[in-house]
PDB file of C-alpha atoms in Angstrom:
ATOM      1  CA  UNK B   1      31.292 -24.510  36.582  1.00  0.00           C
ATOM      2  CA  UNK B   2      33.304 -27.472  37.801  1.00  0.00           C
ATOM      3  CA  UNK B   3      35.453 -30.254  36.306  1.00  0.00           C
ATOM      4  CA  UNK B   4      32.613 -32.798  36.510  1.00  0.00           C
ATOM      5  CA  UNK B   5      30.573 -30.608  34.114  1.00  0.00           C
ATOM      6  CA  UNK B   6      33.021 -31.380  31.280  1.00  0.00           C
ATOM      7  CA  UNK B   7      31.330 -33.840  28.907  1.00  0.00           C
ATOM      8  CA  UNK B   8      33.167 -33.830  25.580  1.00  0.00           C
ATOM      9  CA  UNK B   9      36.210 -32.782  23.588  1.00  0.00           C
ATOM     10  CA  UNK B  10      35.416 -31.149  20.253  1.00  0.00           C
ATOM     11  CA  UNK B  11      37.541 -31.541  17.140  1.00  0.00           C
ATOM     12  CA  UNK B  12      36.855 -29.470  14.016  1.00  0.00           C
ATOM     13  CA  UNK B  13      37.492 -31.361  10.789  1.00  0.00           C
ATOM     14  CA  UNK B  14      36.965 -30.787   7.086  1.00  0.00           C
ATOM     15  CA  UNK B  15      35.420 -34.249   6.476  1.00  0.00           C
ATOM     16  CA  UNK B  16      33.198 -35.714   9.211  1.00  0.00           C
ATOM     17  CA  UNK B  17      32.984 -39.186   7.674  1.00  0.00           C
ATOM     18  CA  UNK B  18      36.733 -39.522   7.122  1.00  0.00           C
ATOM     19  CA  UNK B  19      37.595 -38.284  10.623  1.00  0.00           C
ATOM     20  CA  UNK B  20      35.031 -40.620  12.209  1.00  0.00           C
ATOM     21  CA  UNK B  21      36.349 -43.561  10.184  1.00  0.00           C
ATOM     22  CA  UNK B  22      39.915 -42.802  11.271  1.00  0.00           C
ATOM     23  CA  UNK B  23      38.991 -42.637  14.968  1.00  0.00           C
ATOM     24  CA  UNK B  24      37.000 -45.849  14.598  1.00  0.00           C
ATOM     25  CA  UNK B  25      39.966 -47.612  12.977  1.00  0.00           C
ATOM     26  CA  UNK B  26      42.441 -46.275  15.541  1.00  0.00           C
ATOM     27  CA  UNK B  27      40.446 -46.471  18.773  1.00  0.00           C
ATOM     28  CA  UNK B  28      37.208 -48.365  18.040  1.00  0.00           C
ATOM     29  CA  UNK B  29      34.892 -45.375  18.428  1.00  0.00           C
ATOM     30  CA  UNK B  30      31.224 -45.826  17.488  1.00  0.00           C
ATOM     31  CA  UNK B  31      29.282 -42.827  16.189  1.00  0.00           C
ATOM     32  CA  UNK B  32      25.808 -41.354  16.371  1.00  0.00           C
ATOM     33  CA  UNK B  33      24.043 -40.007  13.289  1.00  0.00           C
ATOM     34  CA  UNK B  34      25.127 -36.590  12.023  1.00  0.00           C
ATOM     35  CA  UNK B  35      23.165 -33.686  13.470  1.00  0.00           C
ATOM     36  CA  UNK B  36      22.835 -29.994  12.699  1.00  0.00           C
ATOM     37  CA  UNK B  37      21.870 -27.642   9.921  1.00  0.00           C
ATOM     38  CA  UNK B  38      21.128 -23.947   9.527  1.00  0.00           C
ATOM     39  CA  UNK B  39      21.735 -22.336  12.913  1.00  0.00           C
ATOM     40  CA  UNK B  40      21.298 -18.727  14.030  1.00  0.00           C
ATOM     41  CA  UNK B  41      24.522 -17.615  15.683  1.00  0.00           C
ATOM     42  CA  UNK B  42      25.545 -14.370  17.341  1.00  0.00           C
ATOM     43  CA  UNK B  43      29.142 -13.556  16.361  1.00  0.00           C
ATOM     44  CA  UNK B  44      31.212 -10.514  17.419  1.00  0.00           C
ATOM     45  CA  UNK B  45      30.530  -8.941  14.011  1.00  0.00           C
ATOM     46  CA  UNK B  46      26.789  -9.597  14.240  1.00  0.00           C
ATOM     47  CA  UNK B  47      24.129 -12.253  13.793  1.00  0.00           C
ATOM     48  CA  UNK B  48      24.541 -14.907  11.116  1.00  0.00           C
ATOM     49  CA  UNK B  49      22.985 -18.169   9.955  1.00  0.00           C
ATOM     50  CA  UNK B  50      25.595 -20.903   9.585  1.00  0.00           C
ATOM     51  CA  UNK B  51      25.372 -24.520   8.458  1.00  0.00           C
ATOM     52  CA  UNK B  52      26.709 -26.158  11.642  1.00  0.00           C
ATOM     53  CA  UNK B  53      27.008 -29.948  11.478  1.00  0.00           C
ATOM     54  CA  UNK B  54      28.520 -32.387  13.936  1.00  0.00           C
ATOM     55  CA  UNK B  55      28.576 -35.973  15.078  1.00  0.00           C
ATOM     56  CA  UNK B  56      29.142 -37.264  18.622  1.00  0.00           C
ATOM     57  CA  UNK B  57      30.722 -40.533  19.576  1.00  0.00           C
ATOM     58  CA  UNK B  58      28.512 -43.084  21.258  1.00  0.00           C
ATOM     59  CA  UNK B  59      31.705 -44.285  22.928  1.00  0.00           C
ATOM     60  CA  UNK B  60      33.208 -42.558  25.938  1.00  0.00           C
ATOM     61  CA  UNK B  61      35.131 -40.499  26.626  1.00  0.00           C
ATOM     62  CA  UNK B  62      32.807 -38.508  24.395  1.00  0.00           C
ATOM     63  CA  UNK B  63      34.249 -36.850  21.261  1.00  0.00           C
ATOM     64  CA  UNK B  64      32.385 -34.362  19.076  1.00  0.00           C
ATOM     65  CA  UNK B  65      33.494 -33.944  15.462  1.00  0.00           C
ATOM     66  CA  UNK B  66      32.404 -30.606  13.988  1.00  0.00           C
ATOM     67  CA  UNK B  67      32.493 -29.855  10.270  1.00  0.00           C
ATOM     68  CA  UNK B  68      34.635 -26.799   9.545  1.00  0.00           C
ATOM     69  CA  UNK B  69      32.967 -23.555   8.453  1.00  0.00           C
ATOM     70  CA  UNK B  70      35.344 -21.294   6.481  1.00  0.00           C
ATOM     71  CA  UNK B  71      35.789 -17.777   7.825  1.00  0.00           C
ATOM     72  CA  UNK B  72      34.496 -18.627  11.311  1.00  0.00           C
ATOM     73  CA  UNK B  73      35.909 -19.903  14.594  1.00  0.00           C
ATOM     74  CA  UNK B  74      35.015 -23.422  13.421  1.00  0.00           C
ATOM     75  CA  UNK B  75      38.395 -24.141  11.832  1.00  0.00           C
ATOM     76  CA  UNK B  76      40.658 -27.129  12.549  1.00  0.00           C
ATOM     77  CA  UNK B  77      42.969 -26.424  15.507  1.00  0.00           C
ATOM     78  CA  UNK B  78      46.722 -26.971  15.260  1.00  0.00           C
ATOM     79  CA  UNK B  79      46.557 -29.108  18.401  1.00  0.00           C
ATOM     80  CA  UNK B  80      43.664 -31.161  17.087  1.00  0.00           C
ATOM     81  CA  UNK B  81      41.373 -30.333  20.005  1.00  0.00           C
ATOM     82  CA  UNK B  82      39.162 -27.357  19.159  1.00  0.00           C
ATOM     83  CA  UNK B  83      37.218 -27.024  22.424  1.00  0.00           C
ATOM     84  CA  UNK B  84      36.175 -28.616  25.703  1.00  0.00           C
ATOM     85  CA  UNK B  85      32.425 -28.766  26.244  1.00  0.00           C
ATOM     86  CA  UNK B  86      30.864 -28.105  29.655  1.00  0.00           C
ATOM     87  CA  UNK B  87      27.298 -28.339  30.892  1.00  0.00           C
ATOM     88  CA  UNK B  88      26.009 -25.043  32.262  1.00  0.00           C
ATOM     89  CA  UNK B  89      23.044 -24.429  34.545  1.00  0.00           C
ATOM     90  CA  UNK B  90      23.033 -20.769  33.457  1.00  0.00           C
ATOM     91  CA  UNK B  91      24.773 -20.089  30.141  1.00  0.00           C
ATOM     92  CA  UNK B  92      24.284 -16.307  30.395  1.00  0.00           C
ATOM     93  CA  UNK B  93      25.844 -16.107  33.887  1.00  0.00           C
ATOM     94  CA  UNK B  94      28.675 -18.556  33.141  1.00  0.00           C
ATOM     95  CA  UNK B  95      29.369 -16.773  29.851  1.00  0.00           C
ATOM     96  CA  UNK B  96      29.547 -13.428  31.683  1.00  0.00           C
ATOM     97  CA  UNK B  97      31.944 -14.941  34.244  1.00  0.00           C
ATOM     98  CA  UNK B  98      34.224 -16.280  31.514  1.00  0.00           C
ATOM     99  CA  UNK B  99      34.155 -12.909  29.719  1.00  0.00           C
ATOM    100  CA  UNK B 100      34.964 -11.156  32.986  1.00  0.00           C
ATOM    101  CA  UNK B 101      38.007 -13.396  33.369  1.00  0.00           C
ATOM    102  CA  UNK B 102      39.309 -12.458  29.935  1.00  0.00           C
ATOM    103  CA  UNK B 103      37.801 -15.289  27.867  1.00  0.00           C
ATOM    104  CA  UNK B 104      36.542 -13.593  24.719  1.00  0.00           C
ATOM    105  CA  UNK B 105      33.011 -14.484  23.602  1.00  0.00           C
ATOM    106  CA  UNK B 106      33.364 -15.867  20.068  1.00  0.00           C
ATOM    107  CA  UNK B 107      29.851 -17.129  19.337  1.00  0.00           C
ATOM    108  CA  UNK B 108      26.544 -17.711  21.055  1.00  0.00           C
ATOM    109  CA  UNK B 109      23.446 -19.670  20.139  1.00  0.00           C
ATOM    110  CA  UNK B 110      20.248 -17.947  21.227  1.00  0.00           C
ATOM    111  CA  UNK B 111      16.656 -19.010  21.529  1.00  0.00           C
ATOM    112  CA  UNK B 112      14.001 -16.866  19.821  1.00  0.00           C
ATOM    113  CA  UNK B 113      13.543 -14.962  23.114  1.00  0.00           C
ATOM    114  CA  UNK B 114      17.264 -14.083  23.101  1.00  0.00           C
ATOM    115  CA  UNK B 115      18.277 -16.456  25.914  1.00  0.00           C
ATOM    116  CA  UNK B 116      21.659 -18.069  25.168  1.00  0.00           C
ATOM    117  CA  UNK B 117      21.674 -21.877  25.209  1.00  0.00           C
ATOM    118  CA  UNK B 118      25.298 -22.384  24.149  1.00  0.00           C
ATOM    119  CA  UNK B 119      28.392 -20.192  23.885  1.00  0.00           C
ATOM    120  CA  UNK B 120      32.023 -20.417  22.784  1.00  0.00           C
ATOM    121  CA  UNK B 121      34.738 -18.517  24.672  1.00  0.00           C
ATOM    122  CA  UNK B 122      38.493 -18.400  24.225  1.00  0.00           C
ATOM    123  CA  UNK B 123      41.255 -17.068  26.414  1.00  0.00           C
ATOM    124  CA  UNK B 124      44.299 -15.481  24.782  1.00  0.00           C
ATOM    125  CA  UNK B 125      46.653 -18.400  24.241  1.00  0.00           C
ATOM    126  CA  UNK B 126      44.296 -20.727  26.078  1.00  0.00           C
ATOM    127  CA  UNK B 127      41.754 -23.405  25.479  1.00  0.00           C
ATOM    128  CA  UNK B 128      38.394 -22.713  23.884  1.00  0.00           C
ATOM    129  CA  UNK B 129      35.393 -23.548  26.085  1.00  0.00           C
ATOM    130  CA  UNK B 130      31.891 -24.408  24.904  1.00  0.00           C
ATOM    131  CA  UNK B 131      29.083 -23.921  27.414  1.00  0.00           C
ATOM    132  CA  UNK B 132      25.914 -25.938  26.724  1.00  0.00           C
ATOM    133  CA  UNK B 133      22.708 -25.556  28.716  1.00  0.00           C
ATOM    134  CA  UNK B 134      22.127 -28.515  31.001  1.00  0.00           C
ATOM    135  CA  UNK B 135      18.529 -28.511  29.681  1.00  0.00           C
ATOM    136  CA  UNK B 136      19.940 -30.278  26.604  1.00  0.00           C
ATOM    137  CA  UNK B 137      21.588 -33.046  28.651  1.00  0.00           C
ATOM    138  CA  UNK B 138      18.611 -35.473  28.499  1.00  0.00           C
ATOM    139  CA  UNK B 139      18.203 -34.787  24.776  1.00  0.00           C
ATOM    140  CA  UNK B 140      21.886 -35.503  24.072  1.00  0.00           C
ATOM    141  CA  UNK B 141      21.931 -38.549  26.364  1.00  0.00           C
ATOM    142  CA  UNK B 142      18.995 -39.987  24.379  1.00  0.00           C
ATOM    143  CA  UNK B 143      20.846 -39.149  21.134  1.00  0.00           C
ATOM    144  CA  UNK B 144      23.991 -40.919  22.386  1.00  0.00           C
ATOM    145  CA  UNK B 145      22.045 -43.951  23.629  1.00  0.00           C
ATOM    146  CA  UNK B 146      20.204 -44.445  20.331  1.00  0.00           C
ATOM    147  CA  UNK B 147      22.994 -43.254  18.073  1.00  0.00           C
ATOM    148  CA  UNK B 148      20.661 -40.503  16.875  1.00  0.00           C
ATOM    149  CA  UNK B 149      18.495 -43.038  15.134  1.00  0.00           C
ATOM    150  CA  UNK B 150      14.806 -43.021  16.042  1.00  0.00           C
ATOM    151  CA  UNK B 151      15.009 -45.718  18.636  1.00  0.00           C
TER     152      UNK B 151
END
C-alpha cells in the first residue's frame, strides 16, 4: 500500500441526493448514477446482507457518498469524512497487514469463493481505511467516465 493508491474520500450521509446537491452547489461536483443494492457482507458478528448504496463524483478529487445503514459502521462521521479508499493488489494480504498493525477489521465483501474484494478497517482513534481490489479499477474508471449511464 502506498499514498498513490488512495483514490477517494468516502462520506456517509442519510440522503444521497441532498448531499450530492449540496456539494454540487458548493464546489461544482458532477455525479455518476447511484450504484449498489443487496450486498453480502462479513461483519465481526457474522455474515449479513445489507442494502449498500453509493454515488461517486465524476469530478476529481473523487468523493464517494454512501447512504447510511442504521446499526452498522456505515453511519455519518463527526468529522464528515468516513473513510479513505485505497486500491489493493491483494485485499487479503493488505487486510491482514492492517489487522496486524492494530486496525480492526469492521467489514469485508467476499466473492462466492470466499476471496475478499473489499474491506473496511479502523484504528483506535484513527482514520477508517477501505481497501478495494485493483481488479475493479477499470470497472470504476468506466463508471466515472460515463457517469454510470450506459455509454
